Short mmCIF file of C-alpha atoms in Angstrom, two decimals:
data_model
loop_
_atom_site.label_atom_id
_atom_site.label_comp_id
_atom_site.label_asym_id
_atom_site.label_seq_id
_atom_site.Cartn_x
_atom_site.Cartn_y
_atom_site.Cartn_z
CA UNK F 1 -0.03 -0.05 -0.01
CA UNK F 2 1.33 3.31 -0.82
CA UNK F 3 1.10 6.11 1.76
CA UNK F 4 -0.02 9.46 0.76
CA UNK F 5 2.29 12.38 1.71
CA UNK F 6 1.03 14.66 4.45
CA UNK F 7 -0.32 17.79 3.23
CA UNK F 8 1.81 20.77 4.05
CA UNK F 9 0.11 23.81 5.42
CA UNK F 10 0.44 27.02 3.25
CA UNK F 11 2.59 29.69 4.35
CA UNK F 12 1.13 32.69 6.67
CA UNK F 13 1.10 35.07 3.76
CA UNK F 14 -0.80 32.66 1.58
CA UNK F 15 -3.42 31.93 4.27
CA UNK F 16 -3.72 35.63 4.67
CA UNK F 17 -4.19 36.18 1.17
CA UNK F 18 -6.58 33.12 0.70
CA UNK F 19 -8.96 34.27 3.43
CA UNK F 20 -8.87 37.77 2.13
CA UNK F 21 -8.33 39.41 5.58
CA UNK F 22 -5.75 42.10 5.81
CA UNK F 23 -3.49 42.56 8.89
CA UNK F 24 -4.09 44.91 11.58
CA UNK F 25 -2.01 47.56 10.15
CA UNK F 26 -3.51 47.31 6.60
CA UNK F 27 -7.09 47.46 8.23
CA UNK F 28 -5.92 50.67 10.23
CA UNK F 29 -4.63 52.39 7.11
CA UNK F 30 -7.50 51.28 4.72
CA UNK F 31 -10.09 52.79 7.21
CA UNK F 32 -13.17 50.72 5.91
CA UNK F 33 -16.45 52.08 7.15
CA UNK F 34 -17.59 48.62 7.66
CA UNK F 35 -14.70 48.01 10.16
CA UNK F 36 -15.45 49.63 13.36
CA UNK F 37 -12.13 48.55 15.11
CA UNK F 38 -10.08 50.43 12.69
CA UNK F 39 -12.41 53.58 12.28
CA UNK F 40 -12.42 53.91 16.25
CA UNK F 41 -8.76 53.06 16.81
CA UNK F 42 -7.22 55.85 14.44
CA UNK F 43 -8.84 58.90 16.14
CA UNK F 44 -7.81 57.50 19.63
CA UNK F 45 -4.23 57.11 18.49
CA UNK F 46 -4.17 60.65 16.95
CA UNK F 47 -5.68 62.17 20.06
CA UNK F 48 -3.63 60.34 22.57
CA UNK F 49 -0.35 61.38 20.66
CA UNK F 50 -1.41 64.97 20.77
CA UNK F 51 -2.43 64.94 24.35
CA UNK F 52 0.89 63.21 25.24
CA UNK F 53 2.90 65.81 23.27
CA UNK F 54 0.96 68.61 24.99
CA UNK F 55 1.47 67.02 28.63
CA UNK F 56 5.12 66.55 27.75
CA UNK F 57 5.49 70.25 26.60
CA UNK F 58 3.70 71.64 29.57
CA UNK F 59 5.60 69.61 32.15
CA UNK F 60 8.86 70.48 30.71
CA UNK F 61 8.30 74.22 30.98
CA UNK F 62 8.86 74.47 34.75
CA UNK F 63 9.12 72.38 37.93
CA UNK F 64 5.53 73.38 39.14
CA UNK F 65 3.90 72.42 35.85
CA UNK F 66 5.80 69.11 36.02
CA UNK F 67 4.47 68.33 39.58
CA UNK F 68 1.01 69.52 38.48
CA UNK F 69 0.95 67.20 35.46
CA UNK F 70 2.24 64.36 37.55
CA UNK F 71 -0.53 65.07 40.19
CA UNK F 72 -3.10 65.24 37.63
CA UNK F 73 -1.89 61.88 35.94
CA UNK F 74 -1.99 60.19 39.36
CA UNK F 75 -5.59 61.38 39.97
CA UNK F 76 -6.71 60.30 36.57
CA UNK F 77 -5.12 56.85 37.07
CA UNK F 78 -6.65 56.43 40.46
CA UNK F 79 -10.17 57.28 39.10
CA UNK F 80 -9.56 54.94 36.21
CA UNK F 81 -8.69 52.16 38.73
CA UNK F 82 -11.67 52.94 40.88
CA UNK F 83 -14.12 53.26 38.16
CA UNK F 84 -16.06 50.11 39.13
CA UNK F 85 -15.77 51.13 42.97
CA UNK F 86 -18.61 53.79 42.90
CA UNK F 87 -18.89 54.04 46.63
CA UNK F 88 -15.11 53.97 47.43
CA UNK F 89 -14.62 56.74 44.77
CA UNK F 90 -17.50 58.88 46.18
CA UNK F 91 -15.92 58.48 49.56
CA UNK F 92 -12.52 59.55 48.76
CA UNK F 93 -13.77 62.45 46.67
CA UNK F 94 -16.10 63.60 49.57
CA UNK F 95 -13.08 63.19 51.95
CA UNK F 96 -10.83 65.43 49.80
CA UNK F 97 -13.32 68.07 49.33
CA UNK F 98 -14.10 68.06 53.03
CA UNK F 99 -10.47 68.28 53.90
CA UNK F 100 -10.02 71.45 51.73
CA UNK F 101 -13.13 73.17 53.16
CA UNK F 102 -12.35 72.34 56.75
CA UNK F 103 -8.75 73.53 56.19
CA UNK F 104 -10.00 76.79 54.82
CA UNK F 105 -12.55 77.52 57.48
CA UNK F 106 -9.95 76.45 60.02
CA UNK F 107 -7.44 78.83 58.72
CA UNK F 108 -9.98 81.64 58.41
CA UNK F 109 -11.19 81.08 62.16
CA UNK F 110 -7.35 81.01 63.29
CA UNK F 111 -6.68 84.28 61.44
CA UNK F 112 -9.67 86.05 62.79
CA UNK F 113 -8.98 84.80 66.45
CA UNK F 114 -5.35 85.34 66.69
CA UNK F 115 -4.89 88.20 64.25
CA UNK F 116 -1.66 86.69 62.54
CA UNK F 117 -2.87 86.76 58.94
CA UNK F 118 -2.99 83.52 57.23
CA UNK F 119 -0.56 81.74 59.76
CA UNK F 120 -2.35 78.79 61.36
CA UNK F 121 -1.49 76.74 64.47
CA UNK F 122 -2.53 73.43 62.66
CA UNK F 123 -4.23 71.95 65.55
CA UNK F 124 -7.82 72.28 64.40
CA UNK F 125 -6.91 71.35 60.71
CA UNK F 126 -5.25 68.21 61.77
CA UNK F 127 -8.13 67.37 64.10
CA UNK F 128 -10.52 67.67 61.26
CA UNK F 129 -8.47 65.81 58.87
CA UNK F 130 -8.10 63.14 61.46
CA UNK F 131 -11.93 62.88 61.81
CA UNK F 132 -12.17 62.63 58.17
CA UNK F 133 -9.93 59.97 57.90
CA UNK F 134 -11.85 58.01 60.74
CA UNK F 135 -15.01 58.46 58.90
CA UNK F 136 -13.44 56.86 55.88
CA UNK F 137 -11.97 54.02 57.75
CA UNK F 138 -15.13 53.62 60.04
CA UNK F 139 -17.38 53.08 57.14
CA UNK F 140 -15.24 50.24 55.62
CA UNK F 141 -14.44 48.64 58.86
CA UNK F 142 -17.89 47.33 59.39
CA UNK F 143 -18.03 43.86 57.67
CA UNK F 144 -21.75 43.81 56.94
CA UNK F 145 -22.61 47.49 56.51
CA UNK F 146 -26.45 47.83 56.15
CA UNK F 147 -26.33 50.80 53.85
CA UNK F 148 -24.13 52.38 51.37
CA UNK F 149 -20.59 53.28 52.68
CA UNK F 150 -19.91 56.21 50.46
CA UNK F 151 -23.25 57.81 51.65
CA UNK F 152 -22.01 57.42 55.15
CA UNK F 153 -18.77 59.08 54.47
CA UNK F 154 -20.66 61.90 52.68
CA UNK F 155 -22.87 62.54 55.72
CA UNK F 156 -20.01 62.38 58.12
CA UNK F 157 -18.17 64.96 55.97
CA UNK F 158 -20.93 67.19 55.80
CA UNK F 159 -21.23 67.15 59.57
CA UNK F 160 -17.43 67.92 59.67
CA UNK F 161 -17.87 70.97 57.39
CA UNK F 162 -20.58 72.38 59.63
CA UNK F 163 -18.49 71.70 62.65
CA UNK F 164 -15.40 73.52 60.94
CA UNK F 165 -17.87 76.57 60.31
CA UNK F 166 -18.82 76.46 64.13
CA UNK F 167 -15.10 76.29 64.86
CA UNK F 168 -14.69 79.53 63.10
CA UNK F 169 -16.56 81.40 66.06
CA UNK F 170 -15.75 79.23 68.72
CA UNK F 171 -12.49 77.32 68.08
CA UNK F 172 -12.66 75.08 71.19
CA UNK F 173 -16.10 73.58 70.16
CA UNK F 174 -15.34 72.70 66.57
CA UNK F 175 -13.21 69.57 66.82
CA UNK F 176 -15.52 68.08 69.52
CA UNK F 177 -18.68 68.71 67.70
CA UNK F 178 -17.14 67.17 64.70
CA UNK F 179 -16.27 64.04 66.64
CA UNK F 180 -19.57 63.62 68.21
CA UNK F 181 -21.11 64.16 64.75
CA UNK F 182 -18.82 61.57 62.80
CA UNK F 183 -19.26 58.94 65.92
CA UNK F 184 -23.12 59.37 65.61
CA UNK F 185 -23.37 58.95 61.78
CA UNK F 186 -21.06 55.72 62.05
CA UNK F 187 -23.16 54.47 64.84
CA UNK F 188 -26.36 55.02 62.98
CA UNK F 189 -25.37 54.19 59.45
CA UNK F 190 -23.10 51.29 60.57
CA UNK F 191 -25.73 49.29 62.29
CA UNK F 192 -25.15 50.60 65.79
CA UNK F 193 -28.81 51.79 66.02
CA UNK F 194 -29.97 48.23 65.21
CA UNK F 195 -27.92 46.78 67.78
CA UNK F 196 -28.96 49.10 70.55
CA UNK F 197 -32.56 48.28 69.49
CA UNK F 198 -31.97 44.62 69.74
CA UNK F 199 -30.32 45.01 73.15
CA UNK F 200 -33.12 47.17 74.42
CA UNK F 201 -35.74 44.64 73.08
CA UNK F 202 -33.89 41.57 74.64
CA UNK F 203 -33.56 43.48 77.87
CA UNK F 204 -37.29 44.23 77.92
CA UNK F 205 -38.21 40.75 76.92
CA UNK F 206 -36.10 39.44 79.93
CA UNK F 207 -37.73 41.75 82.52
CA UNK F 208 -41.22 40.64 81.17
CA UNK F 209 -40.17 36.89 81.48
CA UNK F 210 -38.83 37.63 85.09
CA UNK F 211 -42.24 39.39 86.13
CA UNK F 212 -44.34 36.56 84.58
CA UNK F 213 -43.60 33.95 87.47
CA UNK F 214 -43.63 36.52 90.16
CA UNK F 215 -47.25 37.75 89.01
CA UNK F 216 -48.29 34.04 88.97
CA UNK F 217 -47.17 33.61 92.51
CA UNK F 218 -48.92 36.77 93.73
CA UNK F 219 -52.17 35.59 91.94
CA UNK F 220 -51.87 32.07 93.72
CA UNK F 221 -51.20 33.75 97.10
CA UNK F 222 -54.33 36.03 96.70
CA UNK F 223 -56.40 32.91 95.63
CA UNK F 224 -55.35 30.93 98.78
CA UNK F 225 -55.93 33.87 100.99
#
């Protein structure tokens, strides 16, 4: 019996030509309207190169512009990485805005109180920033959070801003009011209120159970007398 020789596969160029499908580079240059991949990719490449060249020119002009461009790139990268974590992104944005407002109000209050211009002591500012970090960490420390964590952080930050406004007029009260407000928000939004209700309910049920036999004994004594 004669064995038929195995068929050899055609070269890659022949296979591409036989199927009639051009390569990616040819598709990109051809810009066929029926090819959405090539039509969308070319404008993205052009605008991406233009944006990269613009950022390079701005960053190389001075040291401050370089730091600004790096900060913007880091911020954009962080937003892109957290695009699917909406609650965390909301919490981080709210904390940043809260820190800026609280720092500004604390500086204004310190300048008006001490009369030293824009020089601040830093105690109230760091106190508000610490409370903002506590609100951010406290919302994510609870394993089974009953509500949305980002909304919890936003509520705590709003109270912190209000406390910083109060601290402009009464510096000794701002940080304690902010602390109490943050603790209250974390307790209410983090399930603390439910735990307190359960504890009170169980305590009342225990008292009622203990009163039941005592009432029965009193009724039995009255019946015997």
